[in-house]
Coordinates of C-alpha atoms and ligand atoms in Angstrom, one line a residue:
M1193 CA 117.7 -193.4 40.3
F1194 CA 120.5 -194.8 38.9
R1195 CA 123.3 -192.4 38.1
R1196 CA 126.5 -193.8 36.6
S1197 CA 129.7 -191.4 35.4
A1198 CA 130.3 -191.7 32.2
S1199 CA 133.3 -194.3 32.5
E1200 CA 131.7 -196.6 34.1
M1201 CA 129.6 -198.1 31.1
R1202 CA 132.9 -198.1 29.0
V1203 CA 134.8 -201.5 27.1
L1204 CA 138.6 -202.4 28.0
I1205 CA 140.8 -203.5 25.9
L1206 CA 143.6 -205.1 26.1
A1207 CA 144.9 -206.6 23.0
P1208 CA 148.7 -205.0 22.5
L1209 CA 149.5 -207.9 19.5
G1210 CA 148.8 -207.1 15.8
R1211 CA 145.7 -205.3 15.3
D1212 CA 143.2 -206.7 17.2
A1213 CA 142.7 -203.5 20.0
R1214 CA 142.2 -201.5 16.9
L1215 CA 139.5 -204.2 15.2
L1216 CA 137.7 -204.9 18.3
A1217 CA 137.5 -200.8 18.6
D1218 CA 135.6 -199.9 15.8
T1219 CA 133.9 -202.9 15.2
L1220 CA 132.6 -201.5 18.8
A1221 CA 132.3 -197.6 18.3
A1222 CA 129.9 -198.3 14.8
L1223 CA 127.8 -199.8 17.7
D1224 CA 127.5 -196.9 19.9
I1225 CA 129.7 -198.6 22.8
E1226 CA 132.5 -196.3 23.7
T1227 CA 136.4 -198.2 24.2
K1228 CA 139.1 -197.2 25.9
I1229 CA 142.7 -199.3 24.7
S1230 CA 145.0 -200.5 27.6
P1231 CA 149.0 -201.2 26.3
D1232 CA 149.0 -203.6 28.7
A1233 CA 147.8 -205.4 31.8
K1234 CA 148.8 -202.8 35.0
I1235 CA 147.3 -199.8 33.3
L1236 CA 144.4 -202.5 32.6
I1237 CA 144.7 -201.5 36.3
A1238 CA 144.6 -198.3 36.6
L1239 CA 141.8 -198.0 34.0
L1240 CA 139.3 -200.3 36.0
A1241 CA 139.5 -198.1 38.9
E1242 CA 139.1 -195.5 36.9
G1243 CA 135.1 -197.3 36.1
A1244 CA 134.9 -200.1 33.2
G1245 CA 132.1 -201.1 32.5
T1246 CA 134.0 -205.0 31.0
A1247 CA 137.5 -205.8 29.8
I1248 CA 137.8 -207.5 26.1
V1249 CA 141.6 -209.3 26.9
A1250 CA 143.4 -211.2 25.1
E1251 CA 144.5 -214.0 26.6
E1252 CA 148.1 -213.9 25.9
A1253 CA 148.5 -210.4 27.5
L1254 CA 147.8 -212.1 31.2
T1255 CA 151.1 -214.0 32.9
A1256 CA 149.6 -215.1 35.8
D1257 CA 152.0 -212.1 38.0
H1258 CA 148.7 -210.2 35.7
V1259 CA 146.6 -212.4 36.5
Q1260 CA 146.9 -212.0 40.9
A1261 CA 147.4 -208.2 40.0
L1262 CA 143.6 -209.0 38.2
A1263 CA 141.7 -210.7 41.0
A1264 CA 143.9 -208.7 43.9
W1265 CA 142.0 -206.1 42.9
L1266 CA 138.9 -208.0 42.1
A1267 CA 139.0 -208.8 45.6
S1268 CA 139.2 -205.1 46.8
Q1269 CA 136.4 -204.5 45.1
P1270 CA 132.4 -204.2 47.2
P1271 CA 130.3 -206.5 47.1
W1272 CA 128.1 -205.7 44.5
S1273 CA 130.7 -205.5 41.6
D1274 CA 131.3 -209.0 40.3
M1275 CA 133.0 -207.0 36.9
P1276 CA 133.0 -208.9 33.5
F1277 CA 135.8 -210.0 31.6
V1278 CA 135.4 -211.4 27.6
I1279 CA 139.4 -212.9 26.9
L1280 CA 140.3 -213.9 23.1
T1281 CA 141.9 -216.8 23.2
H1282 CA 143.5 -219.3 20.5
S1283 CA 142.4 -221.1 18.3
G1284 CA 143.2 -225.0 17.9
R1285 CA 144.4 -225.5 20.7
P1286 CA 143.5 -229.2 22.2
S1287 CA 141.2 -229.0 25.1
A1288 CA 142.8 -230.1 28.0
E1289 CA 145.7 -226.6 27.5
S1290 CA 142.4 -225.4 27.0
K1291 CA 140.9 -226.7 30.6
R1292 CA 143.9 -225.7 32.1
R1293 CA 144.4 -222.0 30.9
A1294 CA 140.6 -221.9 32.5
Q1295 CA 141.9 -223.0 35.4
E1296 CA 144.9 -220.3 35.3
L1297 CA 142.1 -218.0 35.2
E1298 CA 139.7 -218.9 37.3
P1299 CA 141.2 -216.1 40.0
L1300 CA 138.9 -213.4 37.3
G1301 CA 135.9 -214.9 39.0
N1302 CA 133.1 -213.8 36.0
F1303 CA 135.0 -213.9 32.4
T1304 CA 134.3 -215.6 29.3
L1305 CA 136.3 -217.5 27.0
I1306 CA 135.7 -216.7 23.5
E1307 CA 138.0 -218.6 20.4
R1308 CA 139.3 -216.5 18.1
P1309 CA 138.9 -214.8 15.6
V1310 CA 135.9 -214.0 16.5
R1311 CA 132.8 -212.9 14.5
P1312 CA 131.8 -210.0 15.2
E1313 CA 128.1 -210.6 15.7
T1314 CA 129.5 -213.2 18.0
M1315 CA 131.9 -210.6 19.7
E1316 CA 128.5 -208.0 20.2
T1317 CA 126.1 -210.3 21.9
A1318 CA 129.1 -211.2 24.5
I1319 CA 129.6 -207.5 25.2
R1320 CA 125.9 -206.6 25.3
A1321 CA 125.9 -209.5 28.0
A1322 CA 128.7 -208.6 30.1
L1323 CA 127.2 -204.6 30.0
R1324 CA 123.5 -206.3 30.8
A1325 CA 125.4 -207.7 33.6
R1326 CA 127.4 -204.8 34.7
V1327 CA 124.0 -202.5 34.9
R1328 CA 122.3 -204.9 36.6
Q1329 CA 124.9 -204.4 39.3
Y1330 CA 125.4 -200.9 39.5
E1331 CA 121.5 -200.6 40.1
M1332 CA 122.0 -202.8 43.0
R1333 CA 125.0 -200.4 44.2
S1334 CA 122.1 -198.0 44.5
R1335 CA 120.2 -199.7 45.8
Q1336 CA 122.7 -200.4 48.7
E1337 CA 123.6 -196.9 49.0
A1338 CA 119.7 -195.9 48.8
L1339 CA 119.2 -198.0 52.1
I1340 CA 122.2 -197.3 53.8
Q1341 CA 121.2 -193.9 54.3
A1342 CA 118.1 -194.5 54.9
N1343 CA 119.0 -196.4 57.5
A1344 CA 121.8 -194.2 58.8
D1345 CA 119.1 -191.2 58.5
L1346 CA 116.6 -193.7 61.1
E1347 CA 119.5 -194.4 63.3
Q1348 CA 120.5 -190.4 63.7
F1349 CA 116.6 -189.2 63.9
A1350 CA 115.6 -192.4 67.5
H1351 CA 118.5 -191.1 68.2
S1352 CA 117.8 -187.2 68.2
A1353 CA 114.0 -188.1 68.7
S1354 CA 115.2 -189.5 72.1
H1355 CA 117.9 -187.3 73.4
D1356 CA 115.8 -184.1 73.4
L1357 CA 112.7 -186.0 74.9
R1358 CA 115.0 -186.5 77.4
E1359 CA 115.0 -183.0 78.6
P1360 CA 111.8 -181.4 79.0
I1361 CA 110.8 -185.3 80.3
R1362 CA 113.1 -185.1 83.2
S1363 CA 111.3 -182.0 83.7
I1364 CA 107.8 -183.5 84.8
S1365 CA 109.9 -186.1 86.5
V1366 CA 111.5 -183.5 88.9
Y1367 CA 109.0 -181.3 89.2
S1368 CA 106.7 -183.4 89.6
E1369 CA 109.0 -184.7 92.7
L1370 CA 108.6 -181.4 94.2
L1371 CA 105.2 -180.8 93.6
K1372 CA 105.0 -183.9 95.7
K1373 CA 107.4 -182.8 98.3
H1374 CA 106.2 -179.2 99.0
Y1375 CA 102.4 -179.0 97.8
E1376 CA 101.0 -182.9 98.7
Q1377 CA 99.4 -181.8 102.1
F1378 CA 96.9 -179.4 99.9
L1379 CA 96.1 -181.8 97.5
D1380 CA 92.7 -184.6 97.9
L1381 CA 93.2 -188.0 97.8
R1382 CA 92.4 -187.6 93.8
G1383 CA 94.9 -185.0 93.1
K1384 CA 97.7 -187.7 95.2
E1385 CA 96.2 -190.4 92.3
F1386 CA 96.7 -187.9 89.8
L1387 CA 100.4 -187.2 90.6
S1388 CA 101.6 -190.1 91.8
F1389 CA 100.0 -191.2 87.5
I1390 CA 102.9 -188.2 86.2
H1391 CA 105.2 -189.1 88.8
S1392 CA 105.6 -193.1 87.6
G1393 CA 104.4 -192.2 83.5
A1394 CA 108.1 -189.6 83.4
Q1395 CA 110.1 -192.5 84.1
R1396 CA 108.7 -194.6 82.7
M1397 CA 109.0 -192.5 79.5
E1398 CA 112.5 -192.0 81.3
G1399 CA 113.4 -195.5 80.9
L1400 CA 112.3 -196.0 77.9
L1401 CA 114.4 -193.0 76.4
A1402 CA 117.0 -194.7 78.0
D1403 CA 116.9 -197.9 75.9
M1404 CA 116.2 -195.9 72.9
L1405 CA 119.6 -194.5 73.1
S1406 CA 121.2 -198.1 74.3
Y1407 CA 118.9 -199.4 70.5
A1408 CA 120.4 -196.2 68.8
H1409 CA 123.8 -197.7 69.9
A1410 CA 123.5 -200.3 69.2
S1411 CA 124.0 -200.0 65.6
S1412 CA 126.9 -197.0 65.3
I1413 CA 129.5 -199.1 64.8
S1414 CA 132.4 -199.2 62.0
D1415 CA 133.0 -201.7 60.3
D1416 CA 136.5 -202.4 61.0
A1417 CA 137.0 -205.5 63.4
P1418 CA 137.9 -204.0 66.8
E1419 CA 140.7 -205.7 67.9
P1420 CA 139.7 -208.6 70.8
I1421 CA 139.0 -208.4 73.8
C1422 CA 138.7 -210.9 77.0
A1423 CA 134.5 -211.4 77.2
R1424 CA 135.4 -212.2 80.9
G1425 CA 136.1 -208.3 81.4
P1426 CA 132.7 -206.9 79.3
L1427 CA 130.8 -210.1 82.4
D1428 CA 132.4 -208.9 85.2
A1429 CA 131.0 -205.3 84.4
A1430 CA 127.4 -206.2 83.9
L1431 CA 127.7 -209.0 87.1
E1432 CA 129.4 -205.4 89.1
N1433 CA 126.4 -203.2 87.8
L1434 CA 123.6 -206.1 88.6
S1435 CA 125.1 -206.7 91.9
G1436 CA 122.3 -205.3 94.0
A1437 CA 119.6 -206.9 92.4
I1438 CA 122.2 -210.5 92.4
R1439 CA 122.8 -210.0 95.9
E1440 CA 118.5 -208.9 96.6
S1441 CA 117.5 -212.1 94.9
G1442 CA 119.9 -214.5 96.3
A1443 CA 120.8 -215.6 92.7
S1444 CA 123.4 -217.9 93.2
I1445 CA 125.8 -217.2 89.4
T1446 CA 128.1 -219.7 87.2
V1447 CA 130.4 -218.7 84.9
G1448 CA 132.5 -220.6 82.6
E1449 CA 136.1 -220.3 80.9
M1450 CA 135.3 -216.8 77.8
P1451 CA 136.9 -216.0 74.8
M1452 CA 138.5 -213.6 73.4
V1453 CA 135.9 -211.7 71.2
R1454 CA 136.4 -208.8 68.4
M1455 CA 133.7 -207.0 69.9
R1456 CA 133.4 -203.4 71.2
T1457 CA 133.7 -203.2 75.6
S1458 CA 130.5 -201.6 75.8
H1459 CA 128.2 -203.7 73.3
L1460 CA 129.6 -206.8 75.2
E1461 CA 128.7 -205.6 78.2
Q1462 CA 125.6 -204.0 77.1
V1463 CA 123.8 -208.3 76.3
F1464 CA 125.5 -209.7 79.6
Q1465 CA 124.0 -207.6 81.4
N1466 CA 120.4 -207.4 79.2
L1467 CA 120.2 -211.0 80.1
V1468 CA 121.1 -211.6 83.1
G1469 CA 119.5 -208.8 84.3
N1470 CA 116.2 -211.0 82.8
A1471 CA 117.5 -214.5 84.4
I1472 CA 117.4 -211.8 87.9
K1473 CA 114.0 -210.4 86.9
Y1474 CA 111.8 -213.7 85.7
R1475 CA 112.6 -216.0 89.1
R1476 CA 110.8 -218.3 90.1
E1477 CA 109.5 -218.8 94.3
E1478 CA 112.7 -221.0 94.1
P1479 CA 116.1 -220.0 94.5
L1480 CA 117.4 -218.8 91.3
H1481 CA 120.5 -220.6 89.5
I1482 CA 122.5 -218.5 86.3
R1483 CA 125.1 -220.0 84.2
L1484 CA 127.6 -219.0 81.4
T1485 CA 129.4 -220.2 79.5
A1486 CA 131.0 -219.9 76.1
R1487 CA 132.2 -223.3 73.6
R1488 CA 133.8 -223.0 70.7
E1489 CA 131.6 -224.5 67.9
D1490 CA 132.9 -224.4 64.1
K1491 CA 133.6 -220.6 62.7
H1492 CA 131.9 -219.3 66.2
W1493 CA 132.1 -219.0 69.8
L1494 CA 128.6 -219.8 70.9
F1495 CA 127.6 -218.0 74.7
C1496 CA 124.5 -218.9 76.6
V1497 CA 123.5 -218.0 79.9
E1498 CA 120.5 -219.8 81.2
D1499 CA 118.5 -220.0 83.7
N1500 CA 116.1 -222.0 86.3
G1501 CA 113.1 -218.8 86.0
I1502 CA 109.6 -218.3 84.6
G1503 CA 110.2 -219.6 81.2
I1504 CA 108.5 -219.1 77.6
A1505 CA 106.0 -219.9 76.0
L1506 CA 107.2 -221.7 72.6
E1507 CA 104.9 -219.5 70.7
Y1508 CA 106.8 -216.6 71.9
R1509 CA 110.3 -217.7 71.3
K1510 CA 110.4 -215.4 68.5
A1511 CA 108.6 -212.2 69.5
I1512 CA 110.6 -211.0 72.3
F1513 CA 113.4 -209.9 70.9
G1514 CA 110.7 -207.1 68.8
I1515 CA 111.3 -203.8 70.0
F1516 CA 108.7 -203.3 72.7
K1517 CA 107.9 -206.3 72.9
R1518 CA 106.5 -207.8 76.6
L1519 CA 104.9 -210.7 77.8
H1520 CA 104.3 -209.0 81.2
T1521 CA 102.5 -205.7 82.2
N1522 CA 104.2 -203.5 83.7
Q1523 CA 102.9 -204.4 87.4
A1524 CA 103.4 -208.5 87.6
Y1525 CA 107.2 -206.7 86.0
S1526 CA 108.8 -203.6 85.2
G1527 CA 110.3 -203.4 81.6
T1528 CA 110.6 -201.7 78.0
G1529 CA 110.2 -204.3 75.4
M1530 CA 113.5 -203.3 74.2
G1531 CA 116.1 -205.3 76.0
L1532 CA 115.9 -208.6 73.8
A1533 CA 115.8 -205.7 71.0
I1534 CA 119.3 -204.0 71.8
C1535 CA 121.3 -207.9 72.5
Q1536 CA 119.9 -209.7 69.0
R1537 CA 121.0 -205.2 67.0
I1538 CA 124.2 -205.3 68.9
V1539 CA 124.9 -209.8 68.2
E1540 CA 123.3 -208.9 64.4
R1541 CA 125.4 -206.1 64.0
Y1542 CA 128.9 -209.4 64.6
R1543 CA 127.6 -211.3 62.1
G1544 CA 126.2 -213.0 65.5
R1545 CA 122.3 -215.1 65.8
I1546 CA 120.0 -215.0 69.2
W1547 CA 118.2 -217.1 70.0
V1548 CA 116.1 -218.7 72.6
E1549 CA 115.3 -222.2 73.9
S1550 CA 112.7 -222.5 76.7
E1551 CA 109.7 -224.1 78.1
L1552 CA 106.8 -222.6 80.1
G1553 CA 107.3 -223.4 83.9
C1554 CA 111.2 -224.6 82.8
G1555 CA 113.6 -221.5 82.7
S1556 CA 116.0 -219.9 79.5
K1557 CA 118.6 -220.6 77.8
F1558 CA 119.4 -217.2 76.0
L1559 CA 122.1 -218.4 73.7
F1560 CA 124.0 -216.5 71.6
T1561 CA 127.5 -216.7 68.3
I1562 CA 129.7 -214.0 68.1
P1563 CA 132.1 -214.9 64.8
A1564 CA 135.1 -216.9 66.6
Ligands
LIG2708 P1 111.6 -206.5 79.1 O1 112.2 -206.8 80.2 O2 111.8 -205.1 79.2 O3 109.9 -206.4 79.5 P2 113.3 -207.3 77.3 O4 112.4 -207.8 75.5 O5 114.5 -208.3 77.9 O6 112.0 -206.3 77.0 O7 112.8 -209.2 77.0 C1 110.9 -209.6 76.5 C2 110.5 -210.1 77.3 O8 110.5 -211.3 77.4 C3 110.1 -209.9 78.6 O9 108.5 -208.6 78.8 C4 109.5 -211.4 79.0 O10 108.7 -211.6 79.1 C5 111.1 -213.1 77.9 N1 111.9 -212.9 78.9 C6 113.1 -211.7 78.2 N2 113.9 -212.8 79.5 C7 113.4 -213.9 80.3 C8 113.8 -215.0 80.6 N3 114.9 -214.9 81.4 N4 112.7 -215.6 81.5 C9 112.1 -215.6 80.9 N5 111.0 -214.3 80.3 C10 112.1 -213.6 80.0

């Protein structure tokens, strides 16, 4: 499972003065460890980019500029990578100077200082430890790649399944309607009842598939953060989509100042639409008030959609975000149980969090964060 190219286990050596590099290469060759000598720091970075298990570097070969260039290369590495460096220092230095040097090398991250002259056993154990750590990193990379692939396959499957199922279900819905229109008079009471079951089942399935598609789309987001947008735009669009339900319910809606966020408009619109739609759906007899606010908290924006509806019992506060999870029958409140799962998927894709604060009978506060 864990494939590696040959260059990924080699040991790079940068020790331009004297015979250090040659001696090191010979010592490691005797241990069956592949090496590659680099004449300077610039070439070392190029070689690192082609792949390496670890790098042994004589400290005199590293100026502050080189350390910076190496740190920039390290910063461009994927999260699984943490290249181990073995730095050969001068012997017999006052400890204050060694400490200062170690601080200068800090940007390298994962490094070990070894004082010269180095005993062969010391070098061997240091290099073996570094290579072992690197192998673990490669294993992590393989697992991550496998996970990303499995996720992508699953998303593709959900997308195709919901997309391809739409057509036949649409046919059932349309033809059951035509049957009702043209042949209802030929059916007895039971026949009419069966027909209405077929029709409402097909309509429900259409709703489910539309939500499954939204769920699959919620995850299709690239790694680059989108350009900032004002959250008021998608919020207004969501309220416009819900204008019929808002009018019918007589809801009064207040909206606070909305911030700029790095999100796709369609994603934020979907989150607002699902949360406000739910606030309308799960209302009580008394006049409905919905309040939408946002405020800055530390490194993120905290959005809140608050209602004075039926509320949610403590034990269901987590479960309601699960796929197809519903607390009511379709007769009491229609729905697919996907709305909050879609919200959660969208918010988490932007590295945010979503949760609810509520008590049964006392309204609900849906809160979500988006990095500022
Ligand atoms: P759906 O509304 O289609 O059932 P959701 O995923 O949007 O699916 O919501 C899951 C469940 O969470 C709902 O069935 C309902 O019981 C509860 N819920 C969601 N929003 C609210 C709300 N604002 N007030 C009370 N209950 C809510």
